Amino acid sequence: MPALLVRALFVATILTGSFLLFLVQPMVARMALPRLGGAPAVWNSAMLVYQALLLGGYAYAHALGRWRPRVQAAVHVGVLAAAALWLPIGLIAVDLPANAEPTLWVPWLLGLSIGPLFFAVSAQAPLIQRWFALAAPGRDPYVLYAASNLGSFAGLIAYPLLVEPAMALRGQSLMWSIGYGLLACLVLACAVRLPATGQKAEGIPTPTPAPGWRRRALWTALAAVPSGLVLATSTYITTDIVAMPLLWVLPLGLYLLSFIIAFAARRGVADMLTRIAPVTLLLFGGVIMGGYPQRPYFNVVVALMLLFMVSVALHTALYRARPAVDRLTGFYLWMAVGGALGGVFTGLLAPVLFDWTYEYPLLILAAGMLIPQQFMTASLRDLWRRHRRTMLVALAIVVGVLLDLRLVGSSAWFGEERQGLAFLVIAALGFLTIGARTGFVLLLAGALVLFGGYRALSLSMERDARMRSYFGVYTVRNGPGYRELDHGATVHGIQLRGSAERERTPTTYYAPYSGVGRAMRAAPSLYGPGARIGVVGLGTGTLACYARPGQHWRFYEIDPVIVRIARDTGQFTYLRRCQPDPVIRIGDARIRLAAEAPDSLDLLALDAFSSDAVPAHLLTREAFATYARVLSRRGLLLIHISNRFVDLEPLVAAAARDGGWAVRKLAYAPTDLDREAEATGSVWLALSRDADMLARLAAQGGDWRRVAAPRGLAAWTDDYSTVLPFIRNF
C-alpha cells in the first residue's frame, strides 16, 4: 500500500475513534437524566467513571506496547470484539431505588452499561499512533494526535448541532453502533499493516532511556493546567458573565482546537501563538478578573481568547517535550493523568474548597509559571541576568504601591468605568518582565489581585456573603431597603427589609399580581382552606409567604446550599416568618415527585427554567405524566417560563397537548400595583386537565390568555429533545 494511503488509513481510524468517544458521553447523559436526575452527585460520579475508564484505556495501550506488534493487534481486536457484546449502546434495564446512593449506583450502572465500549475506544488515540510508527518507520506519529482531536472536535460540535436535533436516542444508539463497527474494520485494516517485530520497523537500534520523574511531572502539569482551565472558563463565563445555552461548547471546542494546532505537522501557527501567549496572559489575565459589567459579551470573547492562547502555548510545550516513539504510550498516559487531575481539581474539589471561582485565577497563575516565554530584547535579557535581584525588588515595590492604591480605593486608578492608569503600568512592566519567569509570575499575581481579585477576596471575608455548590456561586448583596440573592448573573430572589410586613411581601417574579401570585392567592377559593401546594425550586423561599393556615406545603430543591441560604443563615426570613417548619424534599424534582403518593397535590409550581441550563427531563411528555399523577384531577400546574435565551412556551404547550392539559399564559409587566414589591416582569403558564379550573382562575383577575401548541411541533420525550430550535434571536 502506498505511504499516503497508509497514513490516510491510520488518520481515519484515530479520527473515527475520537469522534465516537466524544459522542458517547452526551448521549449517555441524555439516556441517564430521566432515571438518575440532575443532582451533582450523579454527574460527579459519572465524571469519575469516565476519567477512570479513560485512564484505564491509556494504561492498557501503554501495557500493550511491551508485546510484539502482531500480538498487540490480536489482543486489541479481541477486546473490540468482546466489547461489541454491549451493543447497541444504552443503559442496562434496571430500576434504581428511590433512595439510591449516586456514588455507589452511578459507577455500577455506567460501568455495566458502557464500560467495556468506552474502555476499548478510549485506547485508540495512543495505540493507533504507536501502530503508525511501526507501520510507517521514519514518520512522526505525534501528528496523528491532531487528527484525534479533530475527531473529538467534530464529535463535540456534531452532537448538539446535528445528532441530537436530527434523531431520537434509539436512532443515536444505532448510529453509534454502526460507527463502532466501522471503527473495528479500520482497526483490523491497520493491524494488517503491522510488522512481525517492532524494533527494526521503528528504526531504533536500542530502546531510549525511560523518562525521569521530573519530566513526567512536567508532562502532567502541562496537561493539567489547560484541562482545568477549560472547565474553569466554562464555569466563570456562564455564572459570572452571561448565562447562555450551549456556551460551554465554545471553551471545550477551543481546547480541542489547541491540540490540533499544537500537534500539527506545520509548526508556524503554533510557534507564533506561543510567542505572543505571555503578552496575552499578562494583559488580559488580570483585566478579565475585573471585566466590563456593561459589556458581558466582550468579557466572554476575552476569556475565550485567553483560554485558547494558554492552551496552545502549553500544548505546544507538551509537543516539544515529547519523547521518542518507543515511549509514546507512556507520554500519553501521563498526559491523561494530568488531564484527569485538572478536571478533578476544577470539577470536584474547587466547588468544595472555594466560595467563588478562585480556581480560574489560580490556573491563570499556574499557566504563567509554565508558559514558554522569551525576553523582548537581548538587552533586557542581559539586564535581568546581571541585576536579577535588584529588578525583582523594584518590581515588588511597584506592585506593592499599586496594591496600596487599590486598598485605599483610588478612583483615578481603579474607577468603575475604566481600569485606569494601572493597566498602562502593568503593560509597561510586562514589556520588561516577559522572559524573567519569577518577575513575570509576580507581576501576573499582582494584576490578578488589582483588577478583580481584591473584590473577590473582600467579599469572601464577609460571613455567608457568598456560598458555592456544584450548581454555581451564590452571592448575597444588600441594597437600600432590600437584600438580594444572585446566582452568577441571575437574580434568584429579593426580600424587602424593615418591618415584618415588608419582609413577608413576595417580590420579583413572584409578586402578588404575577401569574404565580394570582394563582397562590386564588388557591383557597379554588381548593378550600386545606389546599395542598408543592413548589419546585426553593430560591429564597419567597412563595412560602402565600401560605395560609390549614394549607399543606412542600418544597422540592436540588441544591442543599439553597436550602441553607433560605432556611438556616438568617439572611432571608421568608421561611422563618411564613413557614417556620417547612417540608423540603432535597433532590431531583422529577425523581422526588415520582416517589410521592398519587393525587397528593392541588397546585404545583415549577420554577426551574430561568437560567441557561434548561433541565430537559422536567419538560418531557413523561415528566408531565408524573405531574398529572401527583396532582388531583382538577389540579393546577404553574410553570415559570421567563427565560432570556430559550422560548419555552411552545415546548410546554406541545407536552400539554399530548397530556390532555388546557393552557393559559399570563405575561406580567410590573405596574403601580406591585411598585412597592420590587416586582419583575415574568411569564407564567397555568395548566390543568380541567379547563373549568383555568376559567375560574382567570375570572379572579389577570390577563390569562389561551395558549396552543404550534401545528406539527412534537413534544419532547425522554427519547428525544433538543433546545436548539427554541433559542431566541438576540
XYZ file of C-alpha atoms in Angstrom:
730
model
C 0.000 0.000 0.000
C 1.408 3.458 -0.870
C 2.641 5.504 2.083
C -0.038 8.155 1.515
C -2.820 5.570 1.749
C -1.264 4.053 4.877
C -1.258 7.469 6.517
C -4.864 8.076 5.396
C -5.936 4.747 6.900
C -4.416 5.494 10.295
C -5.752 9.053 10.292
C -9.263 7.792 9.520
C -9.032 5.207 12.291
C -7.887 7.593 15.005
C -10.347 10.268 13.895
C -13.277 7.822 13.973
C -12.389 6.565 17.444
C -12.168 10.079 18.897
C -15.404 11.109 17.181
C -17.257 8.187 18.764
C -15.720 8.860 22.167
C -16.996 12.440 22.207
C -20.454 11.356 21.058
C -20.941 8.718 23.720
C -20.696 10.993 26.769
C -23.543 13.444 25.982
C -25.580 10.580 24.522
C -25.374 8.513 27.697
C -26.034 11.647 29.786
C -29.310 12.139 27.891
C -30.205 8.495 28.466
C -29.413 8.682 32.177
C -31.031 12.029 33.027
C -34.641 10.820 33.466
C -33.529 7.822 35.523
C -30.774 9.402 37.642
C -31.814 13.054 37.732
C -29.572 16.113 37.634
C -28.141 16.077 41.144
C -24.422 16.973 41.345
C -23.519 13.639 42.962
C -24.775 11.899 39.822
C -22.635 13.852 37.394
C -19.605 13.953 39.684
C -19.755 10.169 39.901
C -20.201 9.933 36.131
C -17.172 12.178 35.600
C -15.068 9.933 37.801
C -16.263 6.877 35.861
C -15.271 8.448 32.539
C -11.891 9.544 33.875
C -11.217 6.086 35.334
C -12.158 4.370 32.065
C -10.040 6.806 30.032
C -7.008 6.286 32.261
C -7.619 2.549 32.111
C -7.711 2.665 28.312
C -4.457 4.637 28.132
C -2.777 2.325 30.660
C -3.939 -0.677 28.611
C -2.493 0.870 25.424
C 0.773 1.508 27.262
C 0.916 -2.075 28.549
C 0.292 -3.500 25.062
C 3.447 -1.765 23.827
C 5.588 -4.354 25.596
C 4.403 -7.103 23.256
C 5.153 -7.846 19.615
C 3.063 -5.853 17.117
C 1.046 -8.819 15.879
C 0.243 -9.833 19.461
C -0.890 -6.276 20.201
C -3.181 -6.424 17.197
C -4.664 -9.773 18.173
C -5.325 -8.657 21.737
C -6.905 -5.350 20.766
C -9.118 -6.830 18.071
C -10.233 -9.351 20.693
C -11.027 -6.524 23.136
C -13.057 -4.706 20.477
C -14.954 -7.893 19.668
C -15.698 -8.593 23.330
C -16.864 -5.003 23.919
C -19.222 -5.340 20.921
C -21.357 -7.632 23.082
C -22.559 -4.441 24.819
C -24.051 -3.075 21.563
C -26.355 -1.345 20.889
C -25.131 1.257 23.329
C -27.518 2.160 26.121
C -28.229 1.835 29.833
C -28.997 -1.575 31.234
C -32.643 -2.120 32.135
C -32.676 -1.864 35.902
C -34.885 0.181 38.206
C -32.937 2.095 40.797
C -34.394 2.506 44.280
C -35.719 5.963 45.119
C -33.030 6.401 47.788
C -30.204 5.092 45.596
C -26.804 6.498 46.596
C -25.273 8.001 43.397
C -21.671 7.357 44.446
C -22.481 3.633 44.519
C -25.128 3.219 41.837
C -23.790 5.509 39.102
C -20.405 3.739 38.703
C -22.175 0.392 38.784
C -24.818 1.455 36.226
C -22.448 3.213 33.813
C -19.720 0.606 34.199
C -22.033 -2.247 33.290
C -23.785 -0.245 30.546
C -20.925 1.315 28.575
C -17.727 0.488 30.474
C -16.255 -2.077 28.035
C -17.130 0.036 24.980
C -15.703 3.250 26.450
C -12.577 1.421 27.602
C -11.949 -0.138 24.173
C -12.485 3.097 22.211
C -10.524 5.280 24.654
C -7.349 3.291 23.909
C -7.474 4.254 20.235
C -5.545 7.548 20.278
C -2.217 6.349 21.776
C -2.434 2.810 20.399
C -3.054 3.765 16.765
C -0.206 6.295 16.891
C 2.089 3.576 18.172
C 0.998 1.273 15.372
C 1.555 4.017 12.808
C 5.174 4.336 13.993
C 5.547 0.576 13.430
C 3.818 0.521 10.047
C 5.450 3.689 8.662
C 9.007 3.848 10.051
C 10.581 7.269 9.932
C 7.224 9.109 10.028
C 6.295 11.243 13.040
C 3.290 9.561 14.737
C 2.604 12.523 17.024
C 0.943 14.485 14.216
C -1.841 11.894 14.303
C -2.828 13.326 17.680
C -4.003 16.397 15.792
C -6.342 14.092 13.830
C -7.510 12.564 17.102
C -8.521 15.945 18.455
C -10.080 16.898 15.142
C -12.335 13.861 15.587
C -13.101 14.929 19.159
C -13.870 18.456 17.963
C -16.191 17.103 15.265
C -17.997 14.934 17.828
C -18.360 17.875 20.216
C -19.953 20.079 17.548
C -21.951 17.341 15.861
C -23.917 16.162 18.881
C -25.767 19.357 19.929
C -25.954 20.830 16.419
C -26.645 17.772 14.237
C -27.143 14.460 16.034
C -29.453 15.488 18.889
C -31.806 17.619 16.731
C -31.962 15.007 13.967
C -32.732 11.753 15.760
C -34.091 10.189 18.917
C -31.902 8.297 21.340
C -32.748 4.957 19.729
C -31.500 6.267 16.385
C -28.415 7.763 18.042
C -27.626 4.407 19.633
C -27.974 2.619 16.297
C -25.780 5.222 14.559
C -23.097 4.874 17.239
C -23.195 1.087 16.918
C -22.669 1.331 13.157
C -19.765 3.702 13.800
C -18.273 1.209 16.228
C -18.450 -1.490 13.558
C -16.693 0.840 11.115
C -14.015 1.545 13.716
C -13.424 -2.182 14.261
C -12.952 -2.672 10.498
C -10.484 0.223 10.343
C -8.535 -1.149 13.309
C -8.366 -4.536 11.617
C -7.057 -2.893 8.433
C -4.379 -1.085 10.481
C -3.436 -4.337 12.223
C -2.752 -5.981 8.856
C -0.113 -3.318 8.181
C 1.891 -4.136 11.318
C 5.259 -5.894 11.015
C 6.057 -9.092 12.847
C 8.576 -7.332 15.140
C 8.859 -3.774 16.351
C 12.451 -2.687 16.729
C 13.538 -2.869 13.126
C 10.387 -1.234 11.836
C 10.809 1.714 14.147
C 14.407 2.298 13.123
C 15.542 2.468 16.734
C 18.609 0.317 17.436
C 18.052 0.220 21.199
C 15.220 1.435 23.442
C 15.586 5.018 24.618
C 16.120 5.671 28.349
C 12.969 5.881 30.447
C 11.982 9.467 31.290
C 12.654 10.582 34.847
C 10.031 11.718 37.313
C 10.805 15.383 36.696
C 9.974 15.020 33.012
C 6.827 13.035 33.755
C 5.784 15.716 36.241
C 6.258 18.334 33.514
C 4.031 16.379 31.117
C 1.410 16.052 33.832
C 1.465 19.759 34.733
C 1.382 20.944 31.120
C -1.704 18.788 30.537
C -3.393 19.549 33.874
C -3.483 23.356 33.615
C -5.351 23.622 30.273
C -7.658 20.752 31.298
C -8.583 22.550 34.486
C -8.735 25.945 32.782
C -11.272 24.812 30.165
C -13.706 23.797 32.924
C -12.894 26.893 34.994
C -13.517 29.150 31.988
C -16.865 27.465 31.331
C -17.886 27.966 34.957
C -16.618 31.541 35.034
C -18.296 32.802 31.866
C -21.606 31.012 32.458
C -22.007 32.089 36.094
C -20.231 35.425 36.446
C -20.668 36.871 32.948
C -23.621 35.578 30.938
C -25.892 32.533 31.242
C -26.327 31.323 27.655
C -27.360 27.879 26.384
C -24.624 25.777 24.762
C -21.979 28.348 25.726
C -19.959 25.510 27.278
C -19.309 24.186 23.754
C -17.019 27.124 22.932
C -14.375 26.624 25.677
C -14.211 22.884 25.069
C -14.063 23.407 21.312
C -11.168 25.871 21.628
C -9.388 23.479 23.977
C -9.567 20.693 21.383
C -8.591 23.100 18.601
C -5.447 23.997 20.559
C -4.326 20.350 20.384
C -4.875 20.335 16.623
C -2.625 23.379 16.242
C -0.013 22.317 18.812
C 0.494 18.819 17.348
C 0.200 19.767 13.661
C 2.989 18.863 11.236
C 3.322 22.506 10.188
C 4.645 24.439 13.148
C 4.194 28.042 12.028
C 0.864 28.833 13.713
C 1.739 27.032 16.962
C 5.094 28.777 17.276
C 3.630 32.213 16.516
C 0.812 31.875 19.062
C 3.228 30.548 21.672
C 5.446 33.627 21.285
C 2.589 36.071 21.903
C 0.813 33.995 24.582
C 2.727 35.548 27.545
C 1.713 39.031 26.419
C -1.923 37.934 26.144
C -1.813 36.239 29.533
C -0.386 39.276 31.289
C -2.566 41.929 29.654
C -5.875 40.079 29.789
C -5.349 37.666 32.691
C -5.800 40.477 35.170
C -8.322 42.534 33.202
C -10.768 39.623 32.807
C -10.941 39.416 36.598
C -12.454 42.875 36.753
C -14.062 42.853 33.327
C -16.610 45.294 31.986
C -20.003 44.589 33.610
C -21.818 46.576 30.930
C -20.209 44.544 28.125
C -20.660 40.857 29.057
C -20.102 39.510 25.546
C -16.791 41.349 25.307
C -15.789 39.627 28.551
C -16.731 36.254 27.069
C -14.553 36.894 23.998
C -11.589 37.919 26.170
C -11.960 34.851 28.428
C -12.157 32.520 25.430
C -9.158 34.142 23.762
C -7.178 33.775 26.981
C -8.074 30.092 27.244
C -7.141 29.450 23.630
C -3.774 31.185 23.813
C -2.802 29.454 27.062
C -3.896 26.057 25.751
C -1.964 26.428 22.504
C 1.181 27.548 24.332
C 1.124 24.787 26.946
C 0.158 22.066 24.478
C 2.949 23.264 22.182
C 5.314 22.916 25.130
C 3.981 19.377 25.551
C 4.700 18.646 21.896
C 8.239 19.973 22.249
C 8.767 17.802 25.340
C 7.517 14.619 23.670
C 9.745 11.526 23.938
C 10.915 9.123 21.234
C 8.205 6.979 19.696
C 9.052 3.913 21.815
C 7.917 5.974 24.842
C 4.820 7.371 23.095
C 2.128 5.491 25.022
C 3.722 6.397 28.356
C 3.740 10.044 27.291
C 0.007 9.944 26.583
C -0.675 8.079 29.805
C 0.910 10.879 31.839
C -0.971 13.427 29.739
C -4.174 11.596 30.641
C -3.183 11.681 34.317
C -2.678 15.446 34.040
C -5.989 15.912 32.260
C -7.755 13.924 34.960
C -6.082 15.914 37.760
C -7.083 19.211 36.139
C -10.662 18.028 35.720
C -10.927 16.689 39.260
C -9.479 19.899 40.739
C -11.843 22.174 38.828
C -14.930 19.990 38.634
C -14.913 18.250 42.007
C -12.589 19.941 44.503
C -12.941 23.647 43.674
C -16.701 23.862 44.420
C -15.972 22.365 47.846
C -12.804 24.329 48.637
C -13.764 27.795 47.347
C -16.788 30.073 47.671
C -16.040 31.697 44.303
C -14.363 30.590 41.070
C -10.893 31.037 42.563
C -9.682 28.093 40.504
C -9.794 30.419 37.491
C -7.122 32.925 38.660
C -5.118 30.109 40.268
C -4.933 28.278 36.947
C -4.072 31.530 35.152
C -1.220 31.934 37.625
C -0.134 28.314 37.108
C -0.128 28.942 33.356
C 2.204 31.892 33.954
C 4.607 29.545 35.730
C 4.650 27.076 32.832
C 4.114 29.064 29.658
C 7.116 29.293 27.290
C 8.465 32.831 27.036
C 11.465 34.780 25.890
C 12.759 38.303 26.510
C 11.522 41.055 24.271
C 15.064 42.242 23.525
C 18.594 40.972 24.054
C 19.390 43.992 26.233
C 16.544 43.133 28.604
C 17.824 39.582 28.822
C 21.279 40.837 29.759
C 19.838 43.311 32.267
C 17.937 40.555 34.105
C 20.944 38.252 34.089
C 23.194 40.909 35.649
C 20.726 42.536 38.069
C 18.054 39.917 38.712
C 17.685 40.573 42.448
C 17.544 44.352 42.016
C 14.930 44.034 39.262
C 12.760 41.764 41.406
C 12.920 44.132 44.389
C 11.999 47.127 42.209
C 9.146 45.193 40.629
C 7.826 44.125 44.034
C 7.867 47.766 45.223
C 5.883 48.976 42.203
C 3.334 46.168 42.554
C 3.071 46.939 46.268
C 2.348 50.610 45.540
C -0.393 49.617 43.109
C -1.897 47.277 45.701
C -1.834 50.084 48.265
C -3.706 52.332 45.839
C -6.197 49.510 45.384
C -6.707 49.274 49.144
C -7.433 52.989 49.508
C -9.774 52.808 46.502
C -8.247 55.463 44.283
C -10.846 56.218 41.571
C -8.191 57.658 39.267
C -6.541 54.253 39.023
C -9.441 51.873 39.662
C -12.608 53.623 38.504
C -15.737 51.650 37.697
C -15.824 52.748 34.068
C -12.138 52.251 33.274
C -9.271 50.226 34.525
C -7.286 53.421 34.903
C -3.597 54.090 34.650
C -2.831 50.784 36.371
C -3.358 48.930 33.105
C -0.746 51.082 31.371
C 1.712 50.496 34.197
C 1.125 46.731 34.062
C 1.611 46.759 30.288
C 4.906 48.670 30.597
C 6.171 46.372 33.334
C 5.136 43.402 31.247
C 7.432 44.534 28.452
C 10.280 44.481 30.966
C 9.458 41.173 32.694
C 8.399 38.754 29.945
C 11.217 36.220 29.810
C 12.095 36.573 33.507
C 9.714 33.937 34.848
C 9.828 34.891 38.542
C 9.208 38.542 37.771
C 6.510 37.637 35.248
C 4.614 35.498 37.772
C 4.929 38.214 40.443
C 3.511 40.817 38.066
C 0.743 38.491 36.910
C -0.267 37.768 40.512
C -0.383 41.492 41.202
C -2.554 42.096 38.139
C -4.983 39.345 39.169
C -5.433 40.956 42.592
C -5.576 44.519 41.303
C -8.235 44.088 38.656
C -10.730 41.825 40.398
C -9.138 39.514 42.911
C -9.307 42.181 45.596
C -13.085 42.480 45.301
C -13.492 38.698 45.295
C -11.326 38.299 48.394
C -13.062 41.102 50.301
C -16.468 39.520 49.634
C -15.202 36.106 50.730
C -14.183 37.615 54.064
C -17.801 38.554 54.813
C -19.566 35.735 56.640
C -22.159 33.980 54.444
C -21.960 36.761 51.846
C -21.132 34.169 49.227
C -21.592 30.408 49.026
C -20.893 27.852 46.380
C -22.129 24.470 45.297
C -21.785 22.297 42.221
C -24.581 24.377 40.679
C -22.707 27.665 40.860
C -21.839 30.648 43.044
C -24.490 32.376 45.158
C -23.898 35.925 46.359
C -25.977 37.820 48.905
C -25.985 41.577 48.313
C -27.517 44.322 50.431
C -29.248 47.259 48.776
C -31.230 50.228 50.114
C -34.131 48.583 51.902
C -33.701 45.108 50.453
C -31.474 42.041 50.302
C -30.784 40.170 47.075
C -29.590 36.667 46.177
C -27.685 36.361 42.896
C -26.727 33.150 41.143
C -23.899 34.437 38.999
C -25.582 36.845 36.587
C -29.153 35.759 37.515
C -31.224 37.260 40.358
C -32.623 34.396 42.440
C -34.657 36.444 44.874
C -35.101 39.789 46.636
C -36.509 40.398 50.104
C -37.591 43.790 51.389
C -36.036 44.723 54.725
C -37.594 46.588 57.633
C -40.956 45.775 59.172
C -42.358 42.266 59.475
C -44.984 43.145 56.880
C -42.342 44.234 54.368
C -40.328 41.074 54.932
C -43.410 38.947 54.202
C -44.054 40.666 50.860
C -43.428 38.399 47.826
C -41.213 40.157 45.281
C -39.623 39.823 41.817
C -41.169 37.059 39.638
C -43.494 36.075 42.489
C -45.131 39.452 43.212
C -48.846 39.357 44.103
C -50.045 40.267 40.605
C -47.718 37.938 38.731
C -49.092 34.677 37.361
C -47.997 32.583 40.320
C -49.030 35.318 42.772
C -52.577 35.339 41.421
C -52.758 31.537 41.453
C -51.488 31.273 45.033
C -53.951 33.902 46.232
C -56.749 32.075 44.427
C -55.879 28.666 45.915
C -58.236 28.949 48.964
C -61.241 29.686 46.766
C -60.298 27.001 44.225
C -59.374 24.181 46.628
C -60.620 25.225 50.053
C -58.686 26.056 53.220
C -56.737 22.770 53.172
C -55.143 23.213 49.743
C -52.089 21.022 49.096
C -49.350 23.029 47.380
C -45.954 21.999 46.024
C -43.140 24.223 44.762
C -40.202 23.040 42.632
C -37.297 25.459 43.240
C -36.986 26.959 46.717
C -34.918 30.068 45.910
C -35.059 32.432 48.881
C -38.393 30.907 49.976
C -40.455 33.815 48.624
C -43.517 31.760 47.691
C -43.841 30.497 51.274
C -45.443 33.815 52.199
C -48.545 32.883 50.204
C -49.186 30.010 52.626
C -52.367 30.177 54.704
C -53.248 28.356 57.935
C -54.533 24.881 57.195
C -52.728 24.521 53.873
C -50.147 21.788 53.311
C -46.988 22.914 51.558
C -43.837 21.134 50.437
C -40.816 22.341 48.513
C -38.507 20.450 46.135
C -34.944 21.744 45.887
C -31.994 20.070 44.213
C -29.261 22.194 45.825
C -28.674 21.861 49.595
C -26.820 25.197 49.614
C -30.016 26.982 48.559
C -31.818 25.329 51.467
C -29.134 26.610 53.828
C -29.397 30.157 52.463
C -33.200 30.258 52.628
C -33.671 28.452 55.952
C -30.545 28.398 58.090
C -28.353 31.502 57.698
C -30.984 34.055 58.703
C -30.166 36.266 55.712
C -33.630 35.698 54.228
C -36.597 35.373 56.571
C -39.428 34.305 54.259
C -39.475 30.773 55.654
C -38.976 31.843 59.267
C -41.804 34.375 59.129
C -44.238 32.466 56.923
C -43.431 28.744 57.330
C -41.118 28.157 60.290
C -41.094 24.368 59.832
C -41.149 23.852 56.058
C -41.284 20.441 54.385
C -38.364 20.387 51.945
C -37.526 17.447 49.719
C -33.876 17.671 48.629
C -33.010 16.062 45.302
C -34.029 15.995 41.666
C -37.652 17.175 41.475
C -38.842 14.627 38.933
C -37.464 11.707 40.910
C -38.808 13.057 44.198
C -42.265 13.712 42.699
C -42.354 10.210 41.223
C -41.980 8.862 44.766
C -44.944 10.898 46.087
C -48.415 9.428 46.529
C -50.876 9.904 43.644
C -53.380 12.748 43.927
C -51.369 14.354 46.738
C -51.211 17.963 45.457
C -53.767 20.521 44.283
C -51.283 23.079 42.951
C -47.705 22.538 41.780
C -45.439 25.453 40.807
C -42.345 24.713 38.694
C -39.668 27.392 38.908
C -36.599 25.682 37.422
C -36.216 27.153 33.941
C -34.936 30.725 34.314
C -31.204 30.006 33.913
C -29.138 28.941 30.915
C -29.264 25.181 31.563
C -32.841 24.094 30.913
C -33.428 20.748 32.677
C -34.933 18.959 29.692
C -36.121 15.958 31.711
C -38.632 18.235 33.502
C -40.311 19.207 30.221
C -40.814 15.840 28.522
C -44.074 14.005 27.939
C -43.071 11.521 30.627
C -42.399 14.326 33.124
C -45.873 15.772 32.546
C -47.314 12.310 33.169
C -45.588 12.420 36.579
C -47.114 15.842 37.299
C -50.537 14.536 36.274
C -50.190 11.564 38.599
C -49.222 13.599 41.653
C -51.834 16.350 41.034
C -55.530 15.958 41.632
C -57.716 15.697 38.547
C -58.709 19.370 38.883
C -55.242 20.456 39.999
C -53.223 23.399 38.669
C -49.691 23.232 37.303
C -47.896 26.616 37.241
C -44.712 26.816 35.134
C -42.371 29.799 35.171
C -41.034 30.221 31.624
C -39.303 33.615 31.893
C -36.013 32.997 30.114
C -33.704 35.386 28.308
C -32.440 32.837 25.820
C -34.936 29.991 25.377
C -38.582 30.231 24.256
C -40.214 27.587 26.435
C -43.852 28.321 25.615
C -44.180 26.044 22.554
C -42.384 23.212 24.394
C -44.791 23.305 27.313
C -47.799 23.716 25.000
C -46.815 20.638 22.971
C -46.371 18.484 26.089
C -49.675 19.821 27.472
C -51.490 18.962 24.242
C -50.250 15.379 24.332
C -51.143 15.009 28.027
C -54.625 16.485 27.748
C -53.884 19.721 29.599
C -55.504 23.095 28.888
C -53.043 26.020 28.993
C -53.246 29.736 29.705
C -50.487 32.338 29.927
C -50.033 35.471 31.982
C -47.208 37.739 30.819
C -46.877 40.286 33.596
C -45.176 43.660 33.377
C -44.897 45.468 36.745
C -47.388 48.288 37.309
C -48.171 50.611 40.189
C -49.950 47.673 41.861
C -46.589 45.999 42.562
C -44.367 49.046 42.701
C -43.570 48.503 46.376
C -42.811 44.795 45.861
C -39.697 45.109 43.675
C -41.750 43.286 41.035
C -40.044 41.873 37.962
C -41.567 41.100 34.590
C -42.454 37.426 34.346
C -44.249 34.867 32.198
C -46.173 32.044 33.876
C -48.176 29.272 32.265
C -51.128 27.717 34.090
C -52.113 24.183 33.094
C -54.953 21.933 34.191
C -56.664 18.829 32.872
C -59.914 20.536 33.850
C -60.366 23.603 31.634
C -63.003 24.936 34.050
C -60.309 25.459 36.694
C -58.393 27.741 34.338
C -61.564 29.687 33.647
C -62.171 30.079 37.375
C -58.570 31.245 37.843
C -58.904 33.796 35.022
C -62.192 35.058 36.497
C -60.331 36.184 39.617
C -58.209 38.663 37.661
C -55.294 38.899 35.299
C -54.928 38.742 31.548
C -54.774 34.947 31.236
C -54.604 34.145 27.522
C -55.187 30.769 25.911
C -52.124 29.004 24.530
C -51.979 26.369 21.805
C -49.046 24.330 20.541
C -47.736 25.202 17.064
C -49.059 22.814 14.437
C -46.705 19.933 13.762
C -44.497 20.552 16.811
C -43.710 17.278 18.565
C -43.463 17.254 22.333
C -40.154 16.468 23.954
C -39.832 12.937 25.260
C -37.214 11.110 27.283
C -36.098 9.668 23.947
C -35.900 12.969 22.036
C -35.298 16.609 22.931
C -33.214 19.460 21.567
C -33.092 23.053 22.754
C -31.518 24.365 19.555
C -34.707 25.394 17.644
C -36.019 27.281 20.661
C -33.079 29.577 21.337
C -34.222 33.156 20.940
C -32.717 35.567 18.438
C -30.799 38.343 20.207
